[in-house]
mmCIF file of C-alpha atoms in Angstrom:
data_model
loop_
_atom_site.group_PDB
_atom_site.id
_atom_site.type_symbol
_atom_site.label_atom_id
_atom_site.label_comp_id
_atom_site.label_asym_id
_atom_site.label_seq_id
_atom_site.Cartn_x
_atom_site.Cartn_y
_atom_site.Cartn_z
ATOM 1 C CA TYR A 13 -0.641 43.801 -23.240
ATOM 2 C CA GLN A 14 2.474 41.986 -22.192
ATOM 3 C CA GLU A 15 5.547 44.115 -21.715
ATOM 4 C CA ARG A 16 7.596 41.764 -23.893
ATOM 5 C CA GLY A 17 5.095 42.135 -26.746
ATOM 6 C CA PHE A 18 3.641 39.545 -29.095
ATOM 7 C CA GLU A 19 6.967 38.793 -30.788
ATOM 8 C CA GLY A 20 8.746 38.395 -27.453
ATOM 9 C CA ALA A 21 6.048 36.064 -26.171
ATOM 10 C CA ALA A 22 6.250 34.030 -29.396
ATOM 11 C CA ARG A 23 10.063 33.767 -29.097
ATOM 12 C CA ASP A 24 9.739 32.586 -25.507
ATOM 13 C CA LEU A 25 7.120 30.017 -26.493
ATOM 14 C CA LYS A 26 9.452 28.699 -29.207
ATOM 15 C CA THR A 27 12.305 28.502 -26.681
ATOM 16 C CA GLN A 28 10.064 26.716 -24.183
ATOM 17 C CA ALA A 29 9.010 24.211 -26.845
ATOM 18 C CA ALA A 30 12.663 23.512 -27.692
ATOM 19 C CA ILE A 31 13.540 22.795 -24.055
ATOM 20 C CA THR A 32 10.421 20.670 -23.611
ATOM 21 C CA GLU A 33 11.358 18.626 -26.670
ATOM 22 C CA LEU A 34 14.900 18.087 -25.362
ATOM 23 C CA TRP A 35 13.542 16.985 -21.998
ATOM 24 C CA PHE A 36 10.949 14.686 -23.562
ATOM 25 C CA ASN A 37 13.495 13.002 -25.840
ATOM 26 C CA PHE A 38 15.885 12.466 -22.929
ATOM 27 C CA ASP A 39 13.316 11.276 -20.363
ATOM 28 C CA HIS A 40 9.604 11.714 -21.028
ATOM 29 C CA THR A 41 8.878 12.009 -17.296
ATOM 30 C CA PHE A 42 10.742 15.338 -17.156
ATOM 31 C CA VAL A 43 7.809 17.154 -18.765
ATOM 32 C CA VAL A 44 5.530 15.942 -15.959
ATOM 33 C CA ARG A 45 7.916 16.248 -13.013
ATOM 34 C CA LEU A 46 9.466 19.603 -13.871
ATOM 35 C CA GLY A 47 8.109 23.087 -14.439
ATOM 36 C CA LEU A 48 9.353 25.449 -17.118
ATOM 37 C CA ASN A 49 8.614 29.130 -17.646
ATOM 38 C CA VAL A 50 10.506 31.168 -20.242
ATOM 39 C CA TYR A 51 10.400 34.949 -20.064
ATOM 40 C CA GLU A 52 12.672 37.155 -22.182
ATOM 41 C CA GLY A 53 14.898 34.162 -22.922
ATOM 42 C CA ARG A 54 15.291 33.436 -19.209
ATOM 43 C CA ALA A 55 14.327 29.818 -18.533
ATOM 44 C CA LEU A 56 13.035 29.240 -15.004
ATOM 45 C CA LEU A 57 13.247 25.541 -14.130
ATOM 46 C CA THR A 58 11.193 24.364 -11.166
ATOM 47 C CA GLY A 59 9.963 21.115 -9.685
ATOM 48 C CA ALA A 60 10.731 18.654 -6.934
ATOM 49 C CA VAL A 61 12.928 15.642 -7.684
ATOM 50 C CA ASP A 62 14.575 13.058 -5.448
ATOM 51 C CA ASP A 63 17.839 12.822 -7.391
ATOM 52 C CA GLU A 64 20.532 15.445 -8.019
ATOM 53 C CA LYS A 65 21.308 13.799 -11.385
ATOM 54 C CA VAL A 66 17.791 14.569 -12.664
ATOM 55 C CA ARG A 67 18.277 18.199 -11.659
ATOM 56 C CA ALA A 68 21.652 18.402 -13.391
ATOM 57 C CA ASP A 69 20.349 16.711 -16.554
ATOM 58 C CA ALA A 70 17.407 19.123 -16.764
ATOM 59 C CA VAL A 71 19.721 22.140 -16.515
ATOM 60 C CA ARG A 72 22.219 20.730 -19.020
ATOM 61 C CA LEU A 73 19.459 20.055 -21.531
ATOM 62 C CA ALA A 74 17.938 23.516 -21.059
ATOM 63 C CA TRP A 75 21.276 25.117 -21.949
ATOM 64 C CA LYS A 76 21.314 23.041 -25.172
ATOM 65 C CA ALA A 77 18.461 25.267 -26.392
ATOM 66 C CA LYS A 78 20.739 28.318 -26.441
ATOM 67 C CA ALA A 79 20.466 28.497 -30.234
ATOM 68 C CA GLN A 80 16.660 28.612 -29.805
ATOM 69 C CA GLY A 81 16.815 31.670 -27.547
ATOM 70 C CA VAL A 82 17.971 30.618 -24.082
ATOM 71 C CA LYS A 83 19.905 33.511 -22.546
ATOM 72 C CA GLU A 84 19.847 32.324 -18.951
ATOM 73 C CA VAL A 85 18.863 29.159 -17.104
ATOM 74 C CA ILE A 86 17.548 29.740 -13.588
ATOM 75 C CA ASN A 87 17.773 26.465 -11.710
ATOM 76 C CA GLU A 88 15.148 26.352 -8.958
ATOM 77 C CA ILE A 89 14.597 22.581 -9.114
ATOM 78 C CA GLN A 90 14.425 21.253 -5.564
ATOM 79 C CA VAL A 91 16.057 17.960 -4.615
ATOM 80 C CA THR A 92 13.726 16.698 -1.916
ATOM 81 C CA ASP A 93 11.601 13.773 -0.861
ATOM 82 C CA GLU A 94 8.769 16.174 -0.007
ATOM 83 C CA GLY A 95 5.852 15.819 -2.360
ATOM 84 C CA GLY A 96 2.809 13.734 -3.092
ATOM 85 C CA PRO A 97 -0.720 14.537 -4.170
ATOM 86 C CA LEU A 98 -1.562 16.763 -1.186
ATOM 87 C CA VAL A 99 1.536 18.946 -1.724
ATOM 88 C CA VAL A 100 0.838 19.211 -5.462
ATOM 89 C CA ALA A 101 -2.782 20.180 -4.756
ATOM 90 C CA ARG A 102 -1.672 22.857 -2.267
ATOM 91 C CA ASP A 103 0.877 24.226 -4.715
ATOM 92 C CA THR A 104 -1.737 24.401 -7.469
ATOM 93 C CA TRP A 105 -4.120 26.166 -5.088
ATOM 94 C CA ILE A 106 -1.441 28.700 -4.081
ATOM 95 C CA THR A 107 -0.613 29.494 -7.720
ATOM 96 C CA ALA A 108 -4.289 29.864 -8.655
ATOM 97 C CA GLN A 109 -5.038 32.071 -5.647
ATOM 98 C CA LEU A 110 -2.081 34.348 -6.297
ATOM 99 C CA ALA A 111 -2.857 34.620 -10.008
ATOM 100 C CA SER A 112 -6.438 35.536 -9.154
ATOM 101 C CA ARG A 113 -5.443 38.145 -6.574
ATOM 102 C CA ILE A 114 -2.970 39.932 -8.823
ATOM 103 C CA THR A 115 -5.370 39.772 -11.779
ATOM 104 C CA PHE A 116 -8.056 41.599 -9.831
ATOM 105 C CA ASP A 117 -5.635 44.101 -8.292
ATOM 106 C CA GLU A 118 -6.006 47.094 -10.613
ATOM 107 C CA THR A 119 -2.562 48.413 -9.688
ATOM 108 C CA ILE A 120 -0.810 45.294 -11.057
ATOM 109 C CA LEU A 121 -0.340 44.337 -14.719
ATOM 110 C CA ALA A 122 -0.782 40.632 -13.973
ATOM 111 C CA ILE A 123 -0.207 39.583 -17.586
ATOM 112 C CA ASN A 124 3.495 40.378 -17.087
ATOM 113 C CA TYR A 125 3.973 37.679 -14.416
ATOM 114 C CA ASP A 126 4.364 33.917 -14.486
ATOM 115 C CA ILE A 127 3.876 32.083 -11.202
ATOM 116 C CA GLU A 128 4.987 28.600 -10.198
ATOM 117 C CA THR A 129 4.698 27.011 -6.753
ATOM 118 C CA VAL A 130 6.703 23.996 -5.604
ATOM 119 C CA THR A 131 6.445 22.589 -2.058
ATOM 120 C CA GLY A 132 5.080 25.906 -0.807
ATOM 121 C CA VAL A 133 7.797 28.021 -2.433
ATOM 122 C CA VAL A 134 6.375 30.610 -4.829
ATOM 123 C CA TYR A 135 8.553 31.449 -7.832
ATOM 124 C CA LEU A 136 7.879 34.610 -9.823
ATOM 125 C CA ILE A 137 9.270 35.620 -13.209
ATOM 126 C CA GLY A 138 8.300 38.485 -15.504
ATOM 127 C CA ILE A 139 8.486 42.259 -15.668
ATOM 128 C CA ALA A 140 7.263 44.671 -12.986
ATOM 129 C CA GLN A 141 6.336 48.223 -13.962
ATOM 130 C CA ASN A 142 8.132 49.425 -10.834
ATOM 131 C CA GLN A 143 9.279 48.220 -7.422
ATOM 132 C CA ALA A 144 5.955 49.172 -5.826
ATOM 133 C CA GLU A 145 4.088 46.846 -8.189
ATOM 134 C CA LEU A 146 6.458 43.962 -7.425
ATOM 135 C CA ASP A 147 6.075 44.662 -3.710
ATOM 136 C CA ARG A 148 2.279 44.374 -4.078
ATOM 137 C CA VAL A 149 2.628 41.016 -5.856
ATOM 138 C CA THR A 150 4.862 39.623 -3.107
ATOM 139 C CA ALA A 151 2.546 41.069 -0.436
ATOM 140 C CA HIS A 152 -0.372 39.179 -1.980
ATOM 141 C CA ALA A 153 1.713 35.981 -1.934
ATOM 142 C CA ARG A 154 2.616 36.445 1.739
ATOM 143 C CA THR A 155 -1.052 36.462 2.751
ATOM 144 C CA LEU A 156 -1.699 32.985 1.332
ATOM 145 C CA SER A 157 -1.775 29.898 3.530
ATOM 146 C CA TYR A 158 1.010 27.315 3.074
ATOM 147 C CA VAL A 159 3.423 29.769 1.404
ATOM 148 C CA LYS A 160 6.846 29.099 2.926
ATOM 149 C CA LYS A 161 8.963 31.411 0.812
ATOM 150 C CA ILE A 162 8.784 33.733 -2.216
ATOM 151 C CA ILE A 163 11.599 33.794 -4.753
ATOM 152 C CA SER A 164 11.425 36.544 -7.339
ATOM 153 C CA HIS A 165 13.183 36.486 -10.690
ATOM 154 C CA VAL A 166 11.106 39.469 -11.826
ATOM 155 C CA ARG A 167 12.893 42.245 -13.676
ATOM 156 C CA VAL A 168 11.812 45.746 -12.687
ATOM 157 C CA LYS A 169 11.185 47.825 -15.786
ATOM 158 C CA GLY A 170 13.755 50.531 -16.358
ATOM 159 C CA PRO A 171 13.132 54.035 -17.681
ATOM 160 C CA PRO A 172 12.046 54.233 -21.341
#
């Protein structure tokens, strides 16, 4: 079971849909070029774009969904000319491998993590049961080929 519960997951899905709609109405290519994960009202924006204006527009539009539950916008959109099909394939492979490894690690509640990889940078968001669990997740990521960096936006669960 997810730490945020069914209602929390539903709220985040609604928030994600609101941001996606704003992006689509502004520029339909945003939904293909950018990544979006919402966890506890925290919107993690990822992707690789070649223009700072695209990055700024995506962030501005995400904040417009504040009434739909956005509490924080985490801007991890990279402005770079790095990309292409090979990079996208590697990123997809990294994400799939990490998701698989943490799913089969019995000491990790993998359902509490969302993973996104962009140009070899692994982004994590979610809730860790404790620091040791988060350390195991990042250790799994470090063992994967083509991972350049790991950026964690994971909240470590506090005492009940």
